PDB file of C-alpha atoms in Angstrom:
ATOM      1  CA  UNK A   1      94.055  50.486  -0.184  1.00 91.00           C
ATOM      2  CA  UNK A   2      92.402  48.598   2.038  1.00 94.00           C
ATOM      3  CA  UNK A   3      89.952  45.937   0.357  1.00 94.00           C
ATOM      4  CA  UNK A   4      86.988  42.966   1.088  1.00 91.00           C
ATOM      5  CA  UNK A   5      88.015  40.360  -1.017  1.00 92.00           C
ATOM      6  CA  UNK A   6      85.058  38.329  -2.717  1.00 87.00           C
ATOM      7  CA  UNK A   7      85.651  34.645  -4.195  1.00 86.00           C
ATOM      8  CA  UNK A   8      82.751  32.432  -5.201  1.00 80.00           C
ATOM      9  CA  UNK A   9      82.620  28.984  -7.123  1.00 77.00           C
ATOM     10  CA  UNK A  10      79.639  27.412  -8.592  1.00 68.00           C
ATOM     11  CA  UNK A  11      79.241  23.827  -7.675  1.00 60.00           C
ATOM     12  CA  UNK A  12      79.793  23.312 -12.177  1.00 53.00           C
ATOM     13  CA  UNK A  13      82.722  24.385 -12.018  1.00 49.00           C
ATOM     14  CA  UNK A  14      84.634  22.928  -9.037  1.00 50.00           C
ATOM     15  CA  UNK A  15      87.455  21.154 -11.324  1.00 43.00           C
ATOM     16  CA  UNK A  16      87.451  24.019 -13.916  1.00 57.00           C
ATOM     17  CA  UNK A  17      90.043  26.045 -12.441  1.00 61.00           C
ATOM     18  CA  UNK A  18      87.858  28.328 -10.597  1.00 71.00           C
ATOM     19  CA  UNK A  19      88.421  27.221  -7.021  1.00 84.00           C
ATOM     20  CA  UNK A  20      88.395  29.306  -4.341  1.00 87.00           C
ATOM     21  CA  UNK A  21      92.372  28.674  -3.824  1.00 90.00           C
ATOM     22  CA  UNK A  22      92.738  29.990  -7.312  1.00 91.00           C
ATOM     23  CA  UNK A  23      91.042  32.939  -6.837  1.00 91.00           C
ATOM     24  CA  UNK A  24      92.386  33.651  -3.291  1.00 93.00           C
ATOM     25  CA  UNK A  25      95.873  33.488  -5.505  1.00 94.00           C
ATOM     26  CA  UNK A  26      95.125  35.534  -8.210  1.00 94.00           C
ATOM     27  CA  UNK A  27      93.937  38.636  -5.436  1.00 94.00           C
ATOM     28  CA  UNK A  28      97.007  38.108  -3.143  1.00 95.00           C
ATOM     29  CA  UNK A  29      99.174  38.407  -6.448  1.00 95.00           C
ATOM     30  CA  UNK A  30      97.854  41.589  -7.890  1.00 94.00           C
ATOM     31  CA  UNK A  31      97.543  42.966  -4.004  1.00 95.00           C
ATOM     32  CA  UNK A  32     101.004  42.191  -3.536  1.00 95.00           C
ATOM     33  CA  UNK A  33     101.995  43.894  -6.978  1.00 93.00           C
ATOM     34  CA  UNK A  34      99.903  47.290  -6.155  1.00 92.00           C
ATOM     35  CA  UNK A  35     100.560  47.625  -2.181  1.00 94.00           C
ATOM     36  CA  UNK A  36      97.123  46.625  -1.289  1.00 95.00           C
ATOM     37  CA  UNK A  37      95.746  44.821   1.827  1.00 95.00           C
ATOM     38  CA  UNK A  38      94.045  42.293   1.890  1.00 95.00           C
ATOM     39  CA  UNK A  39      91.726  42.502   5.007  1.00 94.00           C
ATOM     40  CA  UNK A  40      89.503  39.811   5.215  1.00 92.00           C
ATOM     41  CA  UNK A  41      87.900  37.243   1.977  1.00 89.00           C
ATOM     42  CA  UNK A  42      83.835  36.568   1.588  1.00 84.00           C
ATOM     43  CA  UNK A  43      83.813  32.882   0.191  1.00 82.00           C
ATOM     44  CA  UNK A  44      80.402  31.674  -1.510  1.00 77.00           C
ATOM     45  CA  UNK A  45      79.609  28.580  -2.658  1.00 72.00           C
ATOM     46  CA  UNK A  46      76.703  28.745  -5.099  1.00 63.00           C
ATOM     47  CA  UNK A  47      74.964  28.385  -8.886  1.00 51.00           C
ATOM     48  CA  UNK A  48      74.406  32.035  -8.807  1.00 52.00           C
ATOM     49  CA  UNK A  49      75.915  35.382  -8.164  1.00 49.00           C
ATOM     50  CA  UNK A  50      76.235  37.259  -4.467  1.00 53.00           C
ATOM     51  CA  UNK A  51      72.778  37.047  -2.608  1.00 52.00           C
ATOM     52  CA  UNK A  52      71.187  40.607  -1.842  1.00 50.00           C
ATOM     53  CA  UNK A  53      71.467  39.955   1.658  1.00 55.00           C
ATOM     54  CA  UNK A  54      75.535  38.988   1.016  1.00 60.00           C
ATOM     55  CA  UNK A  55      75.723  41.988  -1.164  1.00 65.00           C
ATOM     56  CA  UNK A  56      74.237  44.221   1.447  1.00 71.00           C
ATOM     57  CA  UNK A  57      76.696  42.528   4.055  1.00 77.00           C
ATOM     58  CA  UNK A  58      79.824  42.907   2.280  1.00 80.00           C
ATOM     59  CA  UNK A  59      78.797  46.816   1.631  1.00 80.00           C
ATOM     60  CA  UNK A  60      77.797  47.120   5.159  1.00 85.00           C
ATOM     61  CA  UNK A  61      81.467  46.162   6.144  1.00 88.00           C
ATOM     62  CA  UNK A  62      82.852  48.838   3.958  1.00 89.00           C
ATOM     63  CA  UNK A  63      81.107  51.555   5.724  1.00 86.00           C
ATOM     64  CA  UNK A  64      81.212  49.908   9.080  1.00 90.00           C
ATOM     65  CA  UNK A  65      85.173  49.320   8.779  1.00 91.00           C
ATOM     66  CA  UNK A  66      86.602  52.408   6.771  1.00 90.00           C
ATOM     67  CA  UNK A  67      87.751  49.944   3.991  1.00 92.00           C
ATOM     68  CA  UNK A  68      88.547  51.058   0.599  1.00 94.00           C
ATOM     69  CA  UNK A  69      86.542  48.312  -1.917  1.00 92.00           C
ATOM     70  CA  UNK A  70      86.080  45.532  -2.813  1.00 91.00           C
ATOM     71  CA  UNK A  71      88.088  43.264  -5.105  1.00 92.00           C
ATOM     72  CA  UNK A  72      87.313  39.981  -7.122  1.00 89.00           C
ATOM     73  CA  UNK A  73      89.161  37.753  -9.460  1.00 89.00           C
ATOM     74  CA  UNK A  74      86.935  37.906 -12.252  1.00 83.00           C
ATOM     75  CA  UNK A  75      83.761  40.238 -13.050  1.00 79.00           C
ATOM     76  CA  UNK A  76      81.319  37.429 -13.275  1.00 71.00           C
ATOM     77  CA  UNK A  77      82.449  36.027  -9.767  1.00 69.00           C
ATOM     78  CA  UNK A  78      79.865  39.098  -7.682  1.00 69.00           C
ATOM     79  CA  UNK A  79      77.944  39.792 -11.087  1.00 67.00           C
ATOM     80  CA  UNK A  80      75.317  38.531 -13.119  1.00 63.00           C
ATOM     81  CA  UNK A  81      74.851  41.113 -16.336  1.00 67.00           C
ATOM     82  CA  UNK A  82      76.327  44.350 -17.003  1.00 71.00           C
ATOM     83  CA  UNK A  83      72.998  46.296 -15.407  1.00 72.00           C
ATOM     84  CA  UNK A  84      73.888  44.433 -11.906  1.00 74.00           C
ATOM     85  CA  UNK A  85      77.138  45.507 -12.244  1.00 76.00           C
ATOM     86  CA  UNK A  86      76.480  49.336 -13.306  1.00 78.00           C
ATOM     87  CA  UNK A  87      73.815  49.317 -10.204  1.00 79.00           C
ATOM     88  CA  UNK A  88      76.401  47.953  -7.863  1.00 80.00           C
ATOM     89  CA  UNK A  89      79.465  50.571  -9.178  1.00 82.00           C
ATOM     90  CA  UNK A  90      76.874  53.572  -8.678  1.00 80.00           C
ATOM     91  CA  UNK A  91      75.999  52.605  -4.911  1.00 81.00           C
ATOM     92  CA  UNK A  92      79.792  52.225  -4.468  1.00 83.00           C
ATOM     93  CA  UNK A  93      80.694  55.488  -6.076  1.00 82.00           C
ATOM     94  CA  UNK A  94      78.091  57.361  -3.681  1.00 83.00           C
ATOM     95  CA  UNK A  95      79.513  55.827  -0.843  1.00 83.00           C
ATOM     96  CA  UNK A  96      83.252  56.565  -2.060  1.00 86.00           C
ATOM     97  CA  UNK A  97      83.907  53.456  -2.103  1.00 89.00           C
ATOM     98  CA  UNK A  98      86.449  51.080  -5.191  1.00 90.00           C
ATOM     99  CA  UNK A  99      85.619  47.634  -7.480  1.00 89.00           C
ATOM    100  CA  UNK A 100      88.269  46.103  -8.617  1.00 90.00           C
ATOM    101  CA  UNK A 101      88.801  43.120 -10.938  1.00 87.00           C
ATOM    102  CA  UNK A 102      91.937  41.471 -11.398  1.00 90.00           C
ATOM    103  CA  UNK A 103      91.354  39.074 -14.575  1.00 84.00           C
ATOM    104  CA  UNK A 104      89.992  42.791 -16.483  1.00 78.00           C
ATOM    105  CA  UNK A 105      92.300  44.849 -15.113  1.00 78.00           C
ATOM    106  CA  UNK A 106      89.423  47.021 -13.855  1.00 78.00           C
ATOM    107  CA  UNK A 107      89.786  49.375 -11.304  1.00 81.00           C
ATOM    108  CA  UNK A 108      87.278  52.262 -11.271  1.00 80.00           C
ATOM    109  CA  UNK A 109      89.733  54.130  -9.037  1.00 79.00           C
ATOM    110  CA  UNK A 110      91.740  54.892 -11.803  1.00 79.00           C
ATOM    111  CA  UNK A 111      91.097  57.114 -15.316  1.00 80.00           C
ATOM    112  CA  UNK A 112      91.026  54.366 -17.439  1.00 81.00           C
ATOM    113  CA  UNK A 113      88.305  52.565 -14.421  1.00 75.00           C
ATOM    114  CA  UNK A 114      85.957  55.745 -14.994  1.00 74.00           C
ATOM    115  CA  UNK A 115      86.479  55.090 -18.949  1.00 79.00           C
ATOM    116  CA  UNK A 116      85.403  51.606 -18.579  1.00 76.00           C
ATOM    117  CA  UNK A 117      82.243  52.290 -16.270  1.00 72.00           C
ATOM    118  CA  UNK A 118      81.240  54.989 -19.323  1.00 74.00           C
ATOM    119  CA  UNK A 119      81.518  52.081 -21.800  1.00 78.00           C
ATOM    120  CA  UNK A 120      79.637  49.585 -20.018  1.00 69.00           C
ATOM    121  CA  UNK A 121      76.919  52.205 -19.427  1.00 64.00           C
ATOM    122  CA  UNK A 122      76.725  52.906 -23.267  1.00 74.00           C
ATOM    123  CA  UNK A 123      76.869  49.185 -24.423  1.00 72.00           C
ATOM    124  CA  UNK A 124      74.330  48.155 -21.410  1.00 64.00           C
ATOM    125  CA  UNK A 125      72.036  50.924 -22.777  1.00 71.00           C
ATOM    126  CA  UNK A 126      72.408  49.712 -26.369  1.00 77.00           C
ATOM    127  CA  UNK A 127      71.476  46.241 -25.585  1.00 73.00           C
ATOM    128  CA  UNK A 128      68.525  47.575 -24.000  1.00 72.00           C
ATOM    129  CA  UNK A 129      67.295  49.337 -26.518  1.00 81.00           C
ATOM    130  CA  UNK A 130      68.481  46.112 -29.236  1.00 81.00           C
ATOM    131  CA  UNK A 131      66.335  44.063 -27.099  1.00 80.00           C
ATOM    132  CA  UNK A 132      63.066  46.071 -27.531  1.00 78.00           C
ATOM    133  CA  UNK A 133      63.914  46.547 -30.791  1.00 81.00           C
ATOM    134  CA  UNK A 134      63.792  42.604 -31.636  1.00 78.00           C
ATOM    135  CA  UNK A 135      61.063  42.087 -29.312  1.00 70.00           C
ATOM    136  CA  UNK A 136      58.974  45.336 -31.685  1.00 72.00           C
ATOM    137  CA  UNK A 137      60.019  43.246 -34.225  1.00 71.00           C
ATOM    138  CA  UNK A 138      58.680  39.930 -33.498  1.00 64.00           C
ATOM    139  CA  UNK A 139      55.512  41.529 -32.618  1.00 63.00           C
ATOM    140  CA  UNK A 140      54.951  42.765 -35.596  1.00 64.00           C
ATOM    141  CA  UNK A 141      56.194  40.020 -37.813  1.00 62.00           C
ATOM    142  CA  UNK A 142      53.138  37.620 -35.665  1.00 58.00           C
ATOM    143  CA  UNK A 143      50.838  40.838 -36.221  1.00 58.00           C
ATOM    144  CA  UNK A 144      51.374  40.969 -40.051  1.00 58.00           C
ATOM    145  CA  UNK A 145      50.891  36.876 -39.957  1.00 55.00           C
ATOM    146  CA  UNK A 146      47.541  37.511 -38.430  1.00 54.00           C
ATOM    147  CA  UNK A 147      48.848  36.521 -35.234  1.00 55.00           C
ATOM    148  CA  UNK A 148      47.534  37.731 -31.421  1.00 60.00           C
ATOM    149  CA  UNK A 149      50.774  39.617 -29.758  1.00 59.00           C
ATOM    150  CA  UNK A 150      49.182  38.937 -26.195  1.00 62.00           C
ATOM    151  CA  UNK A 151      47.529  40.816 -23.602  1.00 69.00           C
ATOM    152  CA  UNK A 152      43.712  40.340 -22.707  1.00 76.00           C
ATOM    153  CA  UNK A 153      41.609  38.851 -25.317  1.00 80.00           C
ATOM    154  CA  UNK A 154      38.923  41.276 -26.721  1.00 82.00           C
ATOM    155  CA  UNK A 155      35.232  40.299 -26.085  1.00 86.00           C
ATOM    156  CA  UNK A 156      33.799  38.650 -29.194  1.00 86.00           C
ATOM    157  CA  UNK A 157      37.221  36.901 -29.701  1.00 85.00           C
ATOM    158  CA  UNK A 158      39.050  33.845 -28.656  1.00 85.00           C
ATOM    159  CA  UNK A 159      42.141  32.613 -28.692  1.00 81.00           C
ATOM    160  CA  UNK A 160      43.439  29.287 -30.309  1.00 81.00           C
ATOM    161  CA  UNK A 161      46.783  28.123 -31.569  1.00 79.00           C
ATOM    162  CA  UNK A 162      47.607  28.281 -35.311  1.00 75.00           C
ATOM    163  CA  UNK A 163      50.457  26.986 -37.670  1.00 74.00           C
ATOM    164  CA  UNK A 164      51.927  29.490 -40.749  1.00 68.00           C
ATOM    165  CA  UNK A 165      52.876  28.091 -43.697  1.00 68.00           C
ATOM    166  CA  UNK A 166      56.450  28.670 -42.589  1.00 70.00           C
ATOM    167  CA  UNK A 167      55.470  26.110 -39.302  1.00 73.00           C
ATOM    168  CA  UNK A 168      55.310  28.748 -36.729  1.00 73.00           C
ATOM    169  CA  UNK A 169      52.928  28.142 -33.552  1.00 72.00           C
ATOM    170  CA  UNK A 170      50.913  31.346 -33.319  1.00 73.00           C
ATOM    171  CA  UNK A 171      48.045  32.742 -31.298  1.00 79.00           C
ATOM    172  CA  UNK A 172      45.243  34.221 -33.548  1.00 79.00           C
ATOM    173  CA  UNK A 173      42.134  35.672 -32.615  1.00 80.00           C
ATOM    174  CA  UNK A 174      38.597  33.942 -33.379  1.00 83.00           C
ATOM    175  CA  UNK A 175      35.238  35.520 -32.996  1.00 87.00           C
ATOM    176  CA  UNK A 176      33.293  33.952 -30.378  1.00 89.00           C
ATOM    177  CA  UNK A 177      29.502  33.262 -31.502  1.00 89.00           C
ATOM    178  CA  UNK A 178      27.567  34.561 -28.632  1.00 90.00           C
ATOM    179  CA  UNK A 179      29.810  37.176 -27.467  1.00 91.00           C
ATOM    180  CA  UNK A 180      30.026  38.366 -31.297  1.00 90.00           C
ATOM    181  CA  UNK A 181      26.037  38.750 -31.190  1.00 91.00           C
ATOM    182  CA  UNK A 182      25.886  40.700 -27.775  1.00 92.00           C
ATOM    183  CA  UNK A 183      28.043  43.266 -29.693  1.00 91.00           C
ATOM    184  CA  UNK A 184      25.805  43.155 -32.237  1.00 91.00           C
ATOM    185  CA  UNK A 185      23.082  44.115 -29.564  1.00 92.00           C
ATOM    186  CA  UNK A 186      25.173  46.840 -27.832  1.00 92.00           C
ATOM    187  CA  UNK A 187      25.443  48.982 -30.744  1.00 91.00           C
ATOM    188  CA  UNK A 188      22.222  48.066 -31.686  1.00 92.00           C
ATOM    189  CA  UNK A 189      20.730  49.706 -28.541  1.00 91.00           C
ATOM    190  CA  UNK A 190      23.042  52.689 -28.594  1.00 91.00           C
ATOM    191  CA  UNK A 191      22.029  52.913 -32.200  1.00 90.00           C
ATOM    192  CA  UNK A 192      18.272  53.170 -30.375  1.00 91.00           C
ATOM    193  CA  UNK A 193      19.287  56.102 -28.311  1.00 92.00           C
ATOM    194  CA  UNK A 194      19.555  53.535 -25.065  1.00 92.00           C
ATOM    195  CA  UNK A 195      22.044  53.729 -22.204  1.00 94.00           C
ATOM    196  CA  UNK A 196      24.827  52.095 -21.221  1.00 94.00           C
ATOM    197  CA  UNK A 197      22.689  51.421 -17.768  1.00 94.00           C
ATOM    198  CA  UNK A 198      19.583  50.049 -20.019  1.00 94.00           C
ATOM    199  CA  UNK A 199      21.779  48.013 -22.019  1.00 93.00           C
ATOM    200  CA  UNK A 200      23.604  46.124 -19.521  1.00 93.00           C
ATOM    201  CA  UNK A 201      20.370  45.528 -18.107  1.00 94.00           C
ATOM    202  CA  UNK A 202      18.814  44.074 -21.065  1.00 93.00           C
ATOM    203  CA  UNK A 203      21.376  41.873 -21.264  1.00 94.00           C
ATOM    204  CA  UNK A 204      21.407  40.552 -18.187  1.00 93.00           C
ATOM    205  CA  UNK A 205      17.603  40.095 -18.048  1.00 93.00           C
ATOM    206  CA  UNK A 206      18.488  38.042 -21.386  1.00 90.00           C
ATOM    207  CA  UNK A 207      20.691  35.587 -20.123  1.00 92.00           C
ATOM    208  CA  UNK A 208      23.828  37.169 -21.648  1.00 91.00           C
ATOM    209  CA  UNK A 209      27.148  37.292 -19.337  1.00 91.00           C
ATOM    210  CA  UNK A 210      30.477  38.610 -19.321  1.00 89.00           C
ATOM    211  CA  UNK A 211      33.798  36.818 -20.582  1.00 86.00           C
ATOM    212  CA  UNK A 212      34.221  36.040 -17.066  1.00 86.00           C
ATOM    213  CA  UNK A 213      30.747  34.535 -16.411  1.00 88.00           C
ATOM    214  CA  UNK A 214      29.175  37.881 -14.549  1.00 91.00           C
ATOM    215  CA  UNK A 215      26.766  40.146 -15.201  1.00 94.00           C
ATOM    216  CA  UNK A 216      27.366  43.432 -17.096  1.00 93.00           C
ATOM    217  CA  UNK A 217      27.626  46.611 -15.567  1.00 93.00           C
ATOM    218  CA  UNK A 218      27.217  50.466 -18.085  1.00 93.00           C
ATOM    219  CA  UNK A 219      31.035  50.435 -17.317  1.00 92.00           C
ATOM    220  CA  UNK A 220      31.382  47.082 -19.040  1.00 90.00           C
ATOM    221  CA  UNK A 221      28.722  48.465 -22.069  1.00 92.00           C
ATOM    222  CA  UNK A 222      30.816  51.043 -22.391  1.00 92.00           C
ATOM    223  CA  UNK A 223      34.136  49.511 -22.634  1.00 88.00           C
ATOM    224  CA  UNK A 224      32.915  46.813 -25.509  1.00 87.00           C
ATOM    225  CA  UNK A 225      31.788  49.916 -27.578  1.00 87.00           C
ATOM    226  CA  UNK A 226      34.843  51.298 -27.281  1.00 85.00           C
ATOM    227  CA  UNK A 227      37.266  49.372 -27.514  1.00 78.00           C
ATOM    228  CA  UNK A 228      39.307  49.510 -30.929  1.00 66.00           C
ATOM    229  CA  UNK A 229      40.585  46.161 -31.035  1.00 63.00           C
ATOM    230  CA  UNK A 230      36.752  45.085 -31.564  1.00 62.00           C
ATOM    231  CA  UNK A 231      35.680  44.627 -35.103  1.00 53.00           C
ATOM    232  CA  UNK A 232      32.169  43.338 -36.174  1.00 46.00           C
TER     233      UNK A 232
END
């Protein structure tokens, strides 16, 4: 096959055996073993993995040139996570195109290639789903301790810092005086038979504003008496 070779060291780990040299070595060694050629190497030096606009260059040349794929050294030389990677193996699939890593012994040309993409799929979709889980979690365990799990603060409510008994930092909600007392009004007035329109109006004409300092609208009116996560 022919195949862009891709090499990249991270300023870190310049003396940690990574060099370029070292990875130029390892790809000539496996090419060598497995009649590939080598047609041309993409060095970068860099903290991170492959730029977009690298990425999109290096694919570019596969098309442009008829090669094969692309080879690396290691996995984590063109890849950040294991959703990167299964991105990147898709949009070389569709365009017929190879990956292959010499340190893994991954080459999704081969049975045992497909096998691997399959697994990383599965495990990349369980982490996923482990991840919301223990985010759920967390929610709830700061809901249960009275906590605020985030988003906009209700009218009527602010939000101030709090310490559990077990020396967490959580947010918590606390009624707000004069916001608590134009809800108090609102439902009074609905109570009344008033609308939303006469409402927001009589609050205005009394001095009363919105959360962000502005006059209330019947759309506003409405929202506060609907809106479940206000309690008198």
């Amino acid at each position: 096959m022919k195949l862009l070779a891709y090499v990249r060291i991270s300023t870190q780990n310049q003396d940690k055996g990574f060099s370029l040299e070292s990875q130029k070595g390892s790809i000539k060694a496996y090419c060598s073993l497995y009649n590939h050629d080598i047609i041309d190497y993409t060095e970068d030096i860099g903290t991170g993995s492959i730029q977009n606009d690298g990425l999109k260059s290096i694919l570019s040349r596969l098309i442009n040139e008829n090669l094969d794929g692309i080879i690396v050294d290691k996995i984590d030389r063109l890849f950040r996570n294991t959703e990167e990677l299964l991105k990147i193996l898709r949009n070389l699939k569709e365009q017929g195109k190879t990956f292959i890593s010499v340190h893994e012994q991954f080459d999704v040309s081969t049975i045992t290639g497909e096998l691997s993409v399959t697994v990383l799929s599965a495990f990349a979709e369980f982490e996923k789903k482990r991840i919301r889980e223990r985010i759920l979690a967390g929610k709830q365990a700061k809901k249960d301790a009275g906590g605020f799990i985030g988003g906009t603060v209700p009218f009527g409510y602010r939000s101030e810092s709090k310490v559990t008994n077990e020396g967490k930092h959580i947010k918590v909600l606390v009624p707000e005086e004069v916001e608590q007392d134009v809800i108090k009004f609102i439902h009074s007035q609905r109570g009344d038979g008033d609308s939303y329109a006469t409402i927001a109006h009589n609050l205005n004409q009394n001095g009363y504003r919105t959360k962000r300092k502005r006059f209330f609208t019947a759309t506003q009116v409405f929202r506060v008496t609907k809106d479940k996560k206000i309690r008198l």
